[in-house]
Each structure stands twice: as structure tokens, then as C-alpha cells.
Amino acid sequence: MKLYSTNNKENQVGLKEAVLKSLAVDKGLYMPMVIPSLSNGFLKNLNQYSLPEIAFEVCSNLFDDEIAPSDLMQIVTKAINFPAPVVPITNNISTLELFHGPSLAFKDFGARFMAQLMSYFTRNENNELTILVATSGDTGGAVAAGFYDTPGINVIILYPSGKVSEIQEKQLTTLGKNISACEIDGNFDDCQRIVKTAFLDEDLNKKYNLSSANSINIARLIPQSFYYFEAFKQRQSNNPLSFCIPSGNFGNLTAGLLAKKMGLPVQKFIAATNINNVIPEYLNTGVYTPVVSKQTIANAMDVGSPSNFTRMQQLYPNVEEMKNHIVGYWYNDEDIKRKMKNVFDETSYIMDPHGAIGYLASEDYLQSNKDHEVIFFETAHPCKFKDDVENAIESSISIPTAIKEILNKQKLSTRLDSSFDSFKAHLLG
Ligand SMILES: *Cc1c(COP(=O)(O)O)cnc(C)c1O
């Protein structure tokens, strides 16, 4: 498999380098040179494939023969070991629940797959890989669970003390083994600054083989295409099917564009955002204006400069082409709360704030496409946003058993001040 940098198509690498480096040297994002069409036999008979088998089919076509089939089968079975069910809510709106992995958010797909690929590509190196991650909450949990017990890889997570939720903190600090956590007396920016400085520090690089688990890594994007096929397989009708994706950095939506290029018959992609509406605005006006992000109750989507926009442009180079395939909608916090309540009252389905944005956009889209079916993504379990959800629906929600167990475990972390020197001393000590 060859991948090119979005900053210079001449700049090409293999899959191993793209996965281990995340970003091209020219700071571009990696994109596949060729996005293969999958066979009709596969596309017409999705019913006969399990989710890991779908994953295997997509990867073996994309990767050429870079990974032997038996190794690839192992990678996808280990990474994709939880289901992605489609749950009908009305007769033409369903939700694809992507929160059945260990951290209860769709980021588990990307993090687990990236962990397996990194472990595979470094399997013959005796120098262990150390992954540094700064997190404001969600990404860290998915990465911690994804890399847990992965041979040859250690993970160090830095998180801001007192600024992540109790569930999130327990997800970061109770695993042990190859996962360790540093609780920084500072904010997320301090954590990020320490990680960036660490990558440039000579002494640390002498002692450790450092790497990152960046969200723009192609190994996080590819597995997010698997569940579009899985959802299509579970659709309610034979009407034209569109997907509605609550979006922040637009990784999820871009993965859908890959699935469509591979042959999945998707009518439209509905890009749904909170008030951070840079891409819906671009689709409406043709002008792309990144801004500083604004805070909302769908906070995993508070992104003012979506990193995957440059990948979307590789597939649809101008706004007219993009509009043929993607339609944008956006909503404020009041819309979100009202819809969580309204859907709960009418159907008893409990949505999280991100999913509620998906529901709102699905409804608005169906207004002008009455004979269509829409599947929107539930990107996180509602208990991750317990207070906001309970306030909105005026009812209490239950916490899954796996999370209750984590809450009883002891937190293991090293508390450090926000200076780089303290972190360095900790790692060298
Ligand atoms: C990360 C995240 C999103 C945004 O996904 P993108 O791929 O960045 O667009 C949406 N919802 C939840 C719960 C998330 O964690």
C-alpha cells in the first residue's frame, strides 16, 4: 500500500511508515494513493459477513500484500472484538451504536486498530515503543484501553488534574501493566506542551523510542470505514440510504467517504455539527473559515479547525463536488437538550448530546428527502455525559456494569507539577 502526503503527492510512504510516523515530514496527512473498489460479490452479500470479516475484506484490498492474510485476520479480530448494532428509532431513522467498546465511544475502533498495527510493525524490534499521549479526557481512555497489554508498547498518558470526569480518570488510571498515567497540576495545554517538548528532548530520545497516538493517524481512519458496511447490512429498508455523522475533526465522516469510494452505495453524507459549524458553512457558502472553537455540551465536537478537511478535499477538490455528496446542518445546546428530551419522551431511546445532533440533522434532511432512510451515529454512551443527559431528559440513566467496576478500582497515577523538567526527571528516574 502506498500513501501520499496531502501537502505533496510526490511524497509517498508505505503503510508501516505512515502508521509509525502519523504525520508526513512536510506536515501533511497521509491518504491512500489508490482506494480500491471492492468486489460485487462482497457488496451484494454483506449479510454473510461478520464485522471482523468485513474489516478483513476492506483491509486486504487496501493493504495489497503488505500484511500476510493470517496476521491480518489476527489484527482485525483482536481490534474489532465488540459489536456495532443498528437500533431503529422511527421507521426511517435508526442509530448505529458505536459505544460498545471498552471506553464507550467510537474512538475505540481507531485506537484498538492502531495499537494492533503498531505492535505488528514493531514486532521484530527489540527496542520497546513508548507512546506519549496528552488527553483532555476521551482520547486518552480509548488509547489506554486500546493499547492495554499490547506486546512491545508502553503508554504514558498525561492528563490535567481535576479537569477530567471521574469515569474518565478511572479509565486512564486503573489499567496498570503497560499503561501509566501522569496527573499534571495544570490544564490540557500544559500536558500537550510537555509531550511536544519530550519529542524534541535528546536525553529522553536516547532512553526511549518515542511515538504518538495522534488522531490524524491513518490507522485510526481506516477502521472507521468498517462500520459503514456493517450498518448498511443492518438497514431497515431498500430505500436510498444516507448516513448522518455528528462531527468535530471529521475523521468519522472521511472514513465514510472512503467506504463510498470502495463501492458502498451511500446516497448522501449528512455532516452534523454543534455551533462549531465551519464545514456546514463551507458547504453553504463555498468559503472555508477556520475559527477558535466554542464550548458546547457536545464537547467532543468543539473543533474550530477540523483536521480532516484537507483529506475531504483530496476526494472532492471543490465545494460543488463536495455538495453533491455531503450536506451540512448545525445546532445549538438548546436544540440538543430539547431533542434529547423529545426523543426520550416519544420513544424512550436515550441519546447522548452528540447523537442528538445526529438525530436533529437526520430529521431535517428527511424533510426534503421523504422516501429516504437515514442511519445516524451514536458516537458515545449517554452515561459519559450523565449530568447533561439526566438534566435534559428529567430522568436518571444507568451506568454499564463494566464502568461500575472501574469506579471501584484504585487510581494509580503519578502527580507532577506542570514543568517539563519534572516530567523528564520522572521518566529518567
Ligand atoms: C471524537 C468524537 C466525535 C467527533 O468525531 P470526529 O471524527 O472528530 O468528527 C463525536 N462524538 C464523540 C463522542 C467523540 O468522542
XYZ file of C-alpha atoms and ligand atoms in Angstrom:
444
model
C 0.000 0.000 0.000
C 1.279 3.456 -0.895
C 0.156 6.616 0.857
C 0.852 10.218 -0.138
C 1.080 13.414 1.860
C -1.777 15.886 1.368
C 0.901 18.612 1.125
C 2.762 16.970 -1.754
C 1.541 13.988 -3.753
C 5.154 13.102 -4.662
C 5.861 12.481 -1.008
C 4.914 8.786 -0.641
C 5.481 6.135 2.024
C 4.369 2.583 2.815
C 1.769 1.690 5.445
C 4.342 0.933 8.152
C 5.928 4.380 7.956
C 2.555 6.151 7.778
C 1.353 4.322 10.896
C 4.518 4.766 12.939
C 5.044 8.441 11.973
C 1.378 9.651 11.951
C 2.278 12.873 10.115
C 4.369 13.320 6.934
C 7.644 15.261 7.283
C 6.045 18.116 5.320
C 3.263 18.089 7.988
C 0.673 16.780 5.516
C -1.769 13.964 6.338
C -1.435 10.584 4.685
C -4.015 9.429 2.139
C -4.074 6.143 0.172
C -2.765 6.529 -3.399
C -5.376 4.023 -4.556
C -8.773 3.397 -2.981
C -9.769 0.023 -4.450
C -13.319 -0.944 -5.457
C -14.496 -3.952 -3.505
C -15.984 -6.874 -5.411
C -19.702 -7.036 -6.232
C -19.777 -10.447 -4.604
C -18.838 -8.800 -1.311
C -21.011 -5.674 -1.649
C -24.131 -7.622 -2.644
C -23.718 -10.235 0.092
C -22.771 -8.144 3.137
C -25.283 -10.180 5.158
C -22.945 -13.120 5.039
C -20.030 -11.242 6.604
C -19.419 -10.598 10.296
C -17.922 -7.240 11.315
C -14.357 -8.682 11.620
C -14.790 -10.351 8.219
C -15.859 -7.019 6.713
C -12.771 -5.467 8.310
C -10.596 -8.189 6.796
C -12.077 -7.687 3.310
C -11.581 -3.891 3.406
C -8.008 -4.166 4.686
C -6.826 -6.913 2.378
C -7.960 -4.831 -0.600
C -6.418 -1.611 0.729
C -3.139 -3.030 2.011
C -2.273 -5.219 -1.031
C 0.000 -7.894 0.383
C 1.752 -5.729 2.962
C 0.410 -7.913 5.797
C 0.033 -11.699 5.426
C -3.640 -12.823 5.483
C -3.286 -14.869 8.682
C -1.627 -11.929 10.505
C -4.265 -9.537 9.183
C -7.059 -11.796 10.394
C -5.492 -11.775 13.875
C -5.147 -7.989 13.842
C -8.787 -7.363 12.930
C -10.171 -9.987 15.309
C -8.238 -8.550 18.247
C -9.078 -4.946 17.384
C -12.743 -5.286 16.431
C -13.965 -7.505 19.254
C -17.251 -5.775 20.087
C -20.464 -5.271 18.080
C -21.876 -2.229 16.261
C -25.670 -2.690 16.310
C -28.151 -0.584 14.345
C -31.167 0.333 16.500
C -34.311 1.591 14.712
C -35.912 4.639 16.361
C -38.595 5.556 13.796
C -39.479 3.819 10.525
C -36.844 5.795 8.602
C -34.340 6.876 11.277
C -32.031 4.392 13.017
C -28.885 4.810 15.024
C -25.612 2.932 14.680
C -24.405 2.462 18.253
C -20.645 2.839 18.223
C -20.199 2.819 22.010
C -19.941 -0.889 22.788
C -16.139 -0.866 23.088
C -14.157 -0.540 26.340
C -14.128 3.282 26.567
C -17.773 3.600 25.427
C -17.039 5.813 22.400
C -16.387 5.173 18.712
C -12.724 6.122 19.203
C -12.208 2.559 20.465
C -12.303 1.318 16.854
C -9.445 3.581 15.783
C -7.361 3.243 18.939
C -7.560 -0.568 19.066
C -6.755 -0.982 15.387
C -3.831 1.438 15.607
C -2.487 -0.458 18.631
C -2.589 -3.772 16.764
C -0.911 -2.320 13.660
C 1.840 -0.579 15.665
C 2.504 -3.753 17.599
C 2.655 -5.763 14.360
C 5.017 -3.334 12.627
C 7.422 -3.243 15.576
C 7.234 -6.973 16.374
C 10.841 -7.679 15.337
C 12.388 -4.674 17.057
C 13.865 -5.228 20.490
C 13.563 -1.546 21.365
C 10.148 -1.107 23.034
C 7.959 1.715 21.761
C 6.812 4.329 24.286
C 3.713 6.247 23.331
C 3.079 9.638 24.911
C -0.483 10.982 24.909
C -1.869 14.212 26.277
C -5.600 13.994 26.833
C -8.461 16.210 27.903
C -10.488 13.044 28.567
C -11.940 10.903 25.805
C -8.993 10.113 23.533
C -6.854 9.007 26.472
C -9.403 6.433 27.601
C -9.679 4.882 24.151
C -5.899 4.826 23.696
C -5.314 3.355 27.177
C -7.827 0.547 26.611
C -6.691 0.046 23.004
C -3.012 -0.423 23.865
C -3.586 -2.310 27.136
C -1.433 -5.443 27.287
C -0.096 -4.889 23.731
C 3.362 -6.513 23.452
C 6.327 -4.201 22.820
C 4.454 -0.981 23.567
C 4.216 1.164 26.697
C 1.823 4.080 27.006
C 2.211 7.149 29.210
C -0.873 9.333 29.494
C -0.750 12.917 30.712
C -3.991 14.433 31.921
C -4.876 17.691 33.703
C -5.580 17.158 37.404
C -9.206 17.785 38.366
C -10.235 18.568 34.794
C -11.463 15.165 33.610
C -14.607 13.395 34.793
C -14.437 10.657 37.446
C -15.216 7.923 34.899
C -12.586 9.278 32.536
C -9.940 9.472 35.252
C -10.596 5.884 36.327
C -10.361 4.738 32.689
C -6.910 6.346 32.486
C -5.506 5.283 35.832
C -6.752 1.816 36.757
C -5.459 -0.438 33.984
C -1.828 -0.854 35.067
C 0.554 -3.198 33.182
C 1.884 -1.251 30.162
C -0.330 1.795 30.767
C 0.741 4.502 33.200
C -0.710 7.904 33.940
C 0.734 11.257 34.970
C -1.662 13.633 36.658
C -0.433 17.122 35.827
C -1.137 20.142 38.039
C -2.160 22.293 35.101
C -4.506 22.307 32.118
C -4.691 20.312 28.876
C -2.396 22.800 27.098
C 0.281 22.161 29.741
C 0.014 18.401 29.098
C 0.310 18.954 25.375
C 3.311 21.267 25.788
C 5.114 18.673 27.922
C 4.512 15.949 25.300
C 5.714 18.186 22.444
C 8.858 19.139 24.379
C 9.522 15.478 25.187
C 9.618 14.543 21.496
C 12.415 17.098 20.983
C 14.434 16.226 24.115
C 17.757 14.498 23.428
C 18.062 12.645 26.739
C 14.553 11.213 26.558
C 15.039 10.164 22.944
C 18.261 8.389 23.924
C 16.494 6.357 26.576
C 13.107 5.860 24.869
C 11.831 5.045 21.398
C 9.060 7.667 21.481
C 5.925 7.739 19.358
C 2.493 9.371 19.432
C -1.078 8.100 19.083
C -2.241 11.101 17.134
C -5.853 11.296 15.998
C -4.812 12.066 12.408
C -3.005 8.707 12.090
C -4.298 6.802 9.042
C -4.560 3.699 11.277
C -7.391 5.418 13.137
C -9.243 6.402 9.983
C -9.278 3.058 8.149
C -11.168 1.025 10.806
C -13.856 3.705 10.948
C -14.834 2.725 7.408
C -15.678 -0.855 8.507
C -18.868 0.034 10.324
C -20.425 1.830 7.357
C -20.595 -1.583 5.654
C -21.814 -3.144 8.894
C -24.583 -0.523 9.212
C -25.617 -0.847 5.580
C -26.028 -4.565 6.197
C -28.465 -3.794 9.049
C -30.561 -1.103 7.266
C -34.348 -1.138 7.665
C -35.446 -0.792 4.021
C -34.240 -0.814 0.429
C -34.820 2.947 0.113
C -31.835 5.209 -0.673
C -29.674 5.209 2.466
C -27.831 8.231 3.860
C -25.521 8.378 6.867
C -25.633 11.202 9.375
C -22.377 11.802 11.258
C -22.051 14.061 14.330
C -18.675 15.610 13.529
C -15.753 17.513 15.063
C -12.493 16.723 13.301
C -14.419 14.852 10.588
C -12.425 11.613 10.838
C -15.593 9.561 11.069
C -17.164 11.257 8.067
C -13.975 10.984 5.982
C -13.873 7.238 6.702
C -17.384 7.067 5.229
C -16.170 8.775 2.068
C -13.565 6.005 1.771
C -16.298 3.359 2.154
C -18.281 5.031 -0.625
C -15.187 5.121 -2.889
C -14.800 1.399 -2.218
C -18.281 0.877 -3.634
C -20.785 1.176 -0.776
C -23.957 2.741 -2.276
C -24.392 5.696 0.085
C -26.867 8.358 -1.066
C -25.570 11.301 0.996
C -23.385 12.034 3.988
C -25.078 14.380 6.418
C -22.439 16.417 8.260
C -23.959 17.426 11.603
C -22.155 19.798 13.963
C -22.738 21.898 17.050
C -22.246 25.688 16.771
C -18.685 24.982 15.614
C -20.091 24.928 12.098
C -17.069 25.572 9.856
C -17.871 22.767 7.412
C -21.670 23.256 7.161
C -20.821 26.927 6.500
C -18.351 25.934 3.795
C -20.989 23.751 2.141
C -23.474 26.655 2.245
C -21.205 29.497 1.185
C -18.182 27.916 -0.512
C -15.916 29.811 1.899
C -13.785 27.906 4.400
C -13.086 29.907 7.548
C -11.490 28.039 10.481
C -12.088 29.744 13.832
C -11.258 29.349 17.540
C -13.553 26.630 18.923
C -16.532 27.461 21.143
C -17.567 25.319 24.122
C -20.795 23.264 23.885
C -22.418 20.321 25.681
C -21.364 18.110 22.752
C -17.770 18.890 23.704
C -16.011 16.114 21.765
C -17.098 18.085 18.691
C -15.838 21.501 19.837
C -13.445 21.889 16.933
C -12.876 25.166 15.100
C -10.393 23.896 12.527
C -11.292 20.309 11.535
C -8.078 18.396 10.791
C -9.609 16.068 8.195
C -10.905 18.866 5.933
C -7.719 18.559 3.907
C -8.437 14.827 3.384
C -12.032 15.575 2.330
C -10.658 17.982 -0.276
C -8.487 15.229 -1.739
C -11.689 13.345 -2.563
C -13.839 16.346 -3.554
C -11.500 19.159 -4.619
C -14.109 21.932 -4.856
C -17.247 22.874 -2.970
C -19.623 21.966 -5.833
C -18.328 18.393 -5.942
C -18.404 18.124 -2.166
C -22.017 19.348 -2.101
C -23.035 16.508 -4.423
C -22.121 14.072 -1.680
C -22.270 15.932 1.637
C -24.940 18.138 3.153
C -24.359 20.136 6.366
C -26.535 21.069 9.371
C -25.667 22.561 12.760
C -27.403 23.035 16.138
C -27.012 24.889 19.440
C -27.132 23.497 23.002
C -30.833 24.311 23.417
C -31.713 22.346 20.247
C -29.673 19.408 21.578
C -31.313 19.358 25.022
C -34.810 19.691 23.569
C -34.221 16.803 21.167
C -32.772 14.501 23.840
C -35.946 15.084 25.895
C -38.338 14.870 22.981
C -36.947 11.566 21.622
C -36.813 10.083 25.137
C -40.457 11.049 25.795
C -41.688 9.693 22.476
C -39.592 6.543 22.056
C -37.737 6.077 25.402
C -34.443 5.957 23.477
C -31.703 7.788 25.377
C -29.287 9.742 23.207
C -26.065 11.440 24.275
C -25.598 15.104 23.222
C -23.510 14.142 20.142
C -26.033 11.580 18.972
C -28.841 14.111 19.474
C -27.177 16.355 16.889
C -27.247 13.372 14.535
C -30.941 12.865 15.173
C -31.752 16.548 14.573
C -29.906 16.580 11.247
C -31.482 13.273 10.170
C -34.959 14.758 10.697
C -34.133 17.963 8.850
C -32.646 16.036 5.952
C -35.694 13.765 5.674
C -37.960 16.848 5.365
C -36.732 17.244 1.799
C -35.957 13.562 1.092
C -39.142 11.849 2.247
C -38.596 8.404 0.706
C -35.081 8.001 2.150
C -33.698 6.142 5.143
C -31.102 7.647 7.485
C -28.725 5.989 9.930
C -27.094 8.425 12.361
C -24.158 7.569 14.593
C -24.379 7.367 18.375
C -20.718 8.225 18.967
C -20.675 7.787 22.766
C -22.668 6.099 25.519
C -25.017 8.614 27.209
C -23.538 7.800 30.665
C -20.330 9.554 29.591
C -22.341 12.790 29.715
C -24.541 11.715 32.616
C -25.353 15.116 34.154
C -26.275 16.868 30.918
C -28.345 13.914 29.725
C -30.179 13.452 33.031
C -30.946 17.174 33.266
C -32.266 17.190 29.717
C -34.464 14.085 29.902
C -35.501 14.666 33.546
C -34.864 11.041 34.358
C -31.905 9.073 35.656
C -29.761 6.806 33.499
C -27.869 3.678 34.464
C -24.152 3.052 34.221
C -22.947 -0.153 32.494
C -21.510 -2.805 34.837
C -18.024 -2.595 33.314
C -17.861 1.095 34.263
C -19.214 0.481 37.762
C -16.363 -1.986 38.267
C -13.783 0.556 37.132
C -15.201 3.115 39.578
C -14.364 0.762 42.460
C -10.760 0.278 41.389
C -7.880 2.195 42.888
C -6.474 5.103 40.931
C -2.772 4.734 40.131
C -1.077 7.872 38.868
C 1.998 10.000 39.403
C 1.187 13.553 40.352
C 3.537 16.104 38.783
C 3.736 19.886 38.536
C 3.325 21.377 35.072
C 7.035 21.850 34.287
C 8.697 19.754 31.615
C 11.668 19.171 33.919
C 9.558 17.307 36.478
C 8.162 15.029 33.779
C 11.649 14.422 32.397
C 13.065 13.617 35.837
C 10.179 11.178 36.359
C 10.953 9.362 33.115
C 14.720 9.286 33.645
C 14.490 8.420 37.344
C -14.328 12.375 18.771
C -15.794 12.408 18.916
C -16.638 12.974 17.914
C -16.089 13.656 16.694
O -15.585 12.758 15.748
P -14.708 13.258 14.522
O -14.247 12.035 13.822
O -13.559 14.042 15.121
O -15.553 14.117 13.667
C -18.007 12.896 18.094
N -18.543 12.345 19.208
C -17.778 11.816 20.186
C -18.443 11.245 21.388
C -16.382 11.814 20.075
O -15.627 11.294 21.071
